[in-house]
CSV table of C-alpha atoms in Angstrom, one decimal:
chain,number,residue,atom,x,y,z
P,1,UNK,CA,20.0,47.0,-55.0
P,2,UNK,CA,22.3,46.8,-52.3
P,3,UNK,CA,23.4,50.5,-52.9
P,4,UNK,CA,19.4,52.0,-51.8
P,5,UNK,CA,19.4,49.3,-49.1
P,6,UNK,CA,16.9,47.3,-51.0
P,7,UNK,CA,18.5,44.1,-50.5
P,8,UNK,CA,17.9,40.8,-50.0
P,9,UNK,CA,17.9,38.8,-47.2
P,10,UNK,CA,18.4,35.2,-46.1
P,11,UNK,CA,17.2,33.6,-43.1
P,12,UNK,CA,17.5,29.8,-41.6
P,13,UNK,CA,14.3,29.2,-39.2
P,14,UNK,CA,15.7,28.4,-35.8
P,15,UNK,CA,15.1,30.3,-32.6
P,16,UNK,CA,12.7,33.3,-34.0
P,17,UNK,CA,9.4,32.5,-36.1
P,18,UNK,CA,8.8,33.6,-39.0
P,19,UNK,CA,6.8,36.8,-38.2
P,20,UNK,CA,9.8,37.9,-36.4
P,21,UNK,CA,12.1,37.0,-39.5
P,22,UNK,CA,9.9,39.0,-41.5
P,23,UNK,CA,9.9,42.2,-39.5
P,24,UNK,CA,13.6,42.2,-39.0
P,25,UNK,CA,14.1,42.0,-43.1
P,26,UNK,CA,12.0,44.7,-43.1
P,27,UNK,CA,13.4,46.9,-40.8
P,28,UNK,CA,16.9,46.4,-42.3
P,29,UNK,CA,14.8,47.9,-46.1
P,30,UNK,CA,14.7,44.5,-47.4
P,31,UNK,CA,12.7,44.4,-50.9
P,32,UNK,CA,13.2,40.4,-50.9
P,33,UNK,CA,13.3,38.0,-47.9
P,34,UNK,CA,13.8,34.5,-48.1
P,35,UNK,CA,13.6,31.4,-45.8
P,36,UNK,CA,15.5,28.7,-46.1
P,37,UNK,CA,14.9,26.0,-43.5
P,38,UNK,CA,17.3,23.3,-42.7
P,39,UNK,CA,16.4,20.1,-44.5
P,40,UNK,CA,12.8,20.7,-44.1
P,41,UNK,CA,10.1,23.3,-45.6
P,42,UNK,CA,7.7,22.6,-42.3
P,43,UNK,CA,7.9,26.8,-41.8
P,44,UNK,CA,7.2,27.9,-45.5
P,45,UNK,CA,3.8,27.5,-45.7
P,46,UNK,CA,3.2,30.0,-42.7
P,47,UNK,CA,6.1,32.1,-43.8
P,48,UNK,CA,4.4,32.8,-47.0
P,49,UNK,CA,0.7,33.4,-45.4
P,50,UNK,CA,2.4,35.9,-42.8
P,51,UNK,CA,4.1,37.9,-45.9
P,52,UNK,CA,1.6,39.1,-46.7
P,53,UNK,CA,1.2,41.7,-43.7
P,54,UNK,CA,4.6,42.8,-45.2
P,55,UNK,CA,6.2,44.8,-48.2
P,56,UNK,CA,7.9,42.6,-49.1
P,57,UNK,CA,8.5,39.8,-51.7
P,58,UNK,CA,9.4,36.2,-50.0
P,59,UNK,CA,11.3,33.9,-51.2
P,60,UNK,CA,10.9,30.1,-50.1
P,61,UNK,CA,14.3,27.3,-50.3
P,62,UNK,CA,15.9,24.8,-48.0
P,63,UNK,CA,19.1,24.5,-46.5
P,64,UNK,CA,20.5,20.8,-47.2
P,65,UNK,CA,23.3,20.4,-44.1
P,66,UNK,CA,24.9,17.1,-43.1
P,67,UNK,CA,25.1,17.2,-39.3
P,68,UNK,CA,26.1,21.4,-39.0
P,69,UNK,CA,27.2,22.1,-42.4
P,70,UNK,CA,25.5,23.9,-45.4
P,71,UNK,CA,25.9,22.0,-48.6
P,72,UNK,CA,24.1,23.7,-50.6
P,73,UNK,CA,21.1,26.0,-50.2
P,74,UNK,CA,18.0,25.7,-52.7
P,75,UNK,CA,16.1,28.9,-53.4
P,76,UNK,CA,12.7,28.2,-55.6
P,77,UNK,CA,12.1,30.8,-58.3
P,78,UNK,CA,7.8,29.5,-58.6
P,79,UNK,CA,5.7,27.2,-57.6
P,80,UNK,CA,6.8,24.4,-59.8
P,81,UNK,CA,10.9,25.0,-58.0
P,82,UNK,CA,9.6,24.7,-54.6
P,83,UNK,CA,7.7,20.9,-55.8
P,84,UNK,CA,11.1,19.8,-57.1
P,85,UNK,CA,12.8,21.3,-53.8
P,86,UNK,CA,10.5,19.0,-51.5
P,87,UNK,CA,10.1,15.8,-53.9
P,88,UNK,CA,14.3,15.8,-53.7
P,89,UNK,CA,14.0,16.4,-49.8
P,90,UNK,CA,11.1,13.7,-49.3
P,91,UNK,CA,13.2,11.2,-51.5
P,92,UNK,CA,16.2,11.7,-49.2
P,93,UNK,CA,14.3,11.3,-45.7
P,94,UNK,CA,11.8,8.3,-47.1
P,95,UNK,CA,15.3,6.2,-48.1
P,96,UNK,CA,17.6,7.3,-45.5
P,97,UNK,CA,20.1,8.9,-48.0
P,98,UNK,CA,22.3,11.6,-46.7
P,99,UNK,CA,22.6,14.9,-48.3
P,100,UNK,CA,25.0,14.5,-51.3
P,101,UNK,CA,28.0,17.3,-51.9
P,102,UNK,CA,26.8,18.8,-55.2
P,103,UNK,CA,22.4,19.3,-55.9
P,104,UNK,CA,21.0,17.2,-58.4
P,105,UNK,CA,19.6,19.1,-61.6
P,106,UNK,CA,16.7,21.6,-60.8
P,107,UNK,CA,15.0,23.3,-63.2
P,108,UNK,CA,12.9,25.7,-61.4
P,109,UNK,CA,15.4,26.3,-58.5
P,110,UNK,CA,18.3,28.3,-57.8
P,111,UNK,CA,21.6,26.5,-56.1
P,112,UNK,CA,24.0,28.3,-53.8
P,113,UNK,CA,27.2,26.1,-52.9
P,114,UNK,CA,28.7,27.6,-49.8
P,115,UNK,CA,32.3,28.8,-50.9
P,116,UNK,CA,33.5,26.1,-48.3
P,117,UNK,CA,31.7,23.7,-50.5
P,118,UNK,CA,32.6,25.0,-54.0
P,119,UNK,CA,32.0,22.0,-56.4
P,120,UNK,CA,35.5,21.1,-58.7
P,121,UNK,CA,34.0,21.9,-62.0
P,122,UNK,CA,32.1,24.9,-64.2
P,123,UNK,CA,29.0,26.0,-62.2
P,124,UNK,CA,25.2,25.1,-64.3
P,125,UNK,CA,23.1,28.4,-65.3
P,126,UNK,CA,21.2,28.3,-62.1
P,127,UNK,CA,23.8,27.6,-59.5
P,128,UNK,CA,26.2,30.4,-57.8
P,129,UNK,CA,29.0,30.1,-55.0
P,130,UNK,CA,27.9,32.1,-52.2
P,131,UNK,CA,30.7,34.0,-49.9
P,132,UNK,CA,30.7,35.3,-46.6
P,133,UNK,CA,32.2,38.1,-45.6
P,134,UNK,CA,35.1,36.7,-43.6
P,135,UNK,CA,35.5,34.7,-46.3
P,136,UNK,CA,36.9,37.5,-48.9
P,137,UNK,CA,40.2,36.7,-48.7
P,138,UNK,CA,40.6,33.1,-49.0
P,139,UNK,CA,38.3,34.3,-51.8
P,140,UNK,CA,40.4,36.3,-53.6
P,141,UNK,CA,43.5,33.3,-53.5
P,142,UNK,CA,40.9,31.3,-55.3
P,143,UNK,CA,40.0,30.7,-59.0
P,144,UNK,CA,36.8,31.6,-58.2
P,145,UNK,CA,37.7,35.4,-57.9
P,146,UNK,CA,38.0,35.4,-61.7
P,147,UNK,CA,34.3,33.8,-62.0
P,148,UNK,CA,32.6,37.4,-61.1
P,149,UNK,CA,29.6,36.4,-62.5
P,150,UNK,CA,28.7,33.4,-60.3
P,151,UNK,CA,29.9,34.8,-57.0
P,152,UNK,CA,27.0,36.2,-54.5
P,153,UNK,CA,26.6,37.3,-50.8
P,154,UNK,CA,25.8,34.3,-48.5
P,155,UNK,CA,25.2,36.0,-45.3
P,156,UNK,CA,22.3,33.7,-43.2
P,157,UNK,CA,21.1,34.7,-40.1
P,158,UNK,CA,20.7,32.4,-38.0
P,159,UNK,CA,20.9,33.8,-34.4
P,160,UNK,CA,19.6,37.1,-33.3
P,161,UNK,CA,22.3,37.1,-30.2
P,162,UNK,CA,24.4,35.3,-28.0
P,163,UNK,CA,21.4,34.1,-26.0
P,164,UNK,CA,20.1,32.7,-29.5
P,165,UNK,CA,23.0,30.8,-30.2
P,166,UNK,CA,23.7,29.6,-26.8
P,167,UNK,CA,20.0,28.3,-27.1
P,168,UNK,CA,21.1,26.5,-30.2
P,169,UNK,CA,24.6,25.0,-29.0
P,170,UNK,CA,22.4,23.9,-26.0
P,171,UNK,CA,20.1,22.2,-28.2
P,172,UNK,CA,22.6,20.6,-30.4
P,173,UNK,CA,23.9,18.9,-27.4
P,174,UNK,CA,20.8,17.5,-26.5
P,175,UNK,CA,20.2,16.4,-29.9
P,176,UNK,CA,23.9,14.6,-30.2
P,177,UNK,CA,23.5,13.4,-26.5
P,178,UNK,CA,26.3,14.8,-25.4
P,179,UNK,CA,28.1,17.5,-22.2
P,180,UNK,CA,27.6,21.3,-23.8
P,181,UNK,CA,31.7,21.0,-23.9
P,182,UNK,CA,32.0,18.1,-25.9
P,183,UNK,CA,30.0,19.5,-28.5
P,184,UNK,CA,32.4,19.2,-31.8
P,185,UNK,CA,32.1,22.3,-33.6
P,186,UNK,CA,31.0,20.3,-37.0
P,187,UNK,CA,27.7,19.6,-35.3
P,188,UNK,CA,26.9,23.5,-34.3
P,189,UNK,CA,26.5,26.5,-36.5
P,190,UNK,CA,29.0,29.0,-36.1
P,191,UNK,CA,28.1,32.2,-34.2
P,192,UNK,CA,28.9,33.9,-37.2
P,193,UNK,CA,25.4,33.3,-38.6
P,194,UNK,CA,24.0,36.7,-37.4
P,195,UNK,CA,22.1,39.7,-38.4
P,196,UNK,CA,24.7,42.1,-41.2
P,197,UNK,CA,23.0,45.2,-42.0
P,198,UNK,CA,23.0,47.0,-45.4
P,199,UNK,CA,25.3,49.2,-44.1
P,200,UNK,CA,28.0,46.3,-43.1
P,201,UNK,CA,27.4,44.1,-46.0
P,202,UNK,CA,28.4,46.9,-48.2
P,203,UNK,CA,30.9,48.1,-46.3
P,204,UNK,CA,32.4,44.6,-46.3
P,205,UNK,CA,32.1,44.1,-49.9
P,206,UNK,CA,33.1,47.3,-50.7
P,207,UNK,CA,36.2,46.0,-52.9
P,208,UNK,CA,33.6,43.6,-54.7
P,209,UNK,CA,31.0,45.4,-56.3
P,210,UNK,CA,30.4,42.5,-58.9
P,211,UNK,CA,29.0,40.1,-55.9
P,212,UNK,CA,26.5,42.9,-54.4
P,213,UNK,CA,25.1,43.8,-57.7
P,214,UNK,CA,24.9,39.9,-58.5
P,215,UNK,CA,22.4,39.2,-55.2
């Protein structure tokens, strides 16, 4: 648990590889490490071959964004979650179909909703809302406050540093063909997306106990 630093950890592929992903879970006392790949699993494969120089359990999902924005993130629990995970993603990119607001049904999978992207209605057994921590107080004005049980820490790390993100803000401009300063901030990640130690995280979920012990 969170409380012996054996926590765990969740990482979007961008500017590091995964070796480097690995090693920083580790150093933090991660006991579970996952990677969750924006709208592709391409760095699985050599995330899960490279775990195994590690103590560590990895954990394999993908991030399903429109343009900058998490959707929903799908973590597979076995083998048979991370076939449904990529026969959902391949059905989307064969037929052009953007990523929908709510996951379709998995039954091997794991679905966090963003708490910016809570769905309207009663969560399924396998599907949580994840919060940040700047996000606790809008949190506790919510309805969701009173669902303890589905409530977990969504705390990706996508940037190392400045340097990382401006590498990424960079790249997003080249991608959307566009001057760096025209860049509309729902087609970049925000800098927000960095490394929290045990430490932090449980100093900034200090008031909610319920959400560490549920990651």
């Amino acid at each position: 648990m969170l409380s012996n630093c054996h926590t765990y950890y969740s990482f979007h592929y961008g500017t590091v590889s995964p070796k480097q992903l690995l090693e920083i879970g580790v150093r933090a006392g991660a006991q579970s490490v996952a990677l969750t790949d924006v709208n592709s699993s391409a760095a699985c494969l050599e995330f899960l071959r490279q775990s195994r120089e590690f103590d560590v359990h990895p954990v394999v999902g993908i991030d399903f964004k429109i343009k900058a924005q998490t959707k929903y993130v799908a973590l597979a629990r076995n083998n048979d979650g991370f076939r449904e995970i990529n026969k959902h993603l391949s059905q989307q990119l064969m037929h052009g179909e953007e990523v929908l607001d709510e996951a379709p049904s998995f039954s091997n999978a794991y679905i966090i909703y963003p708490f910016s992207n809570a769905p309207k209605r009663r969560l399924k057994e396998n599907e949580f809302i994840g919060t940040r921590p700047t996000e606790l107080m809008r949190l506790q004005l919510s309805d969701w406050v009173n669902q303890k049980e589905k409530l977990v820490v969504l705390q990706p790390m996508t940037f190392r540093s400045k340097y990382d993100f401006n590498t990424h803000r960079l790249l997003r401009s080249i991608d959307q063909n566009c001057l760096l300063s025209k860049l509309s901030p729902d087609q970049q990640t925000t800098e927000k997306d960095a490394f929290w130690s045990c430490d932090m995280l449980r100093e900034a979920f200090a008031g909610f106990p319920h959400i560490l012990q549920n990651t």
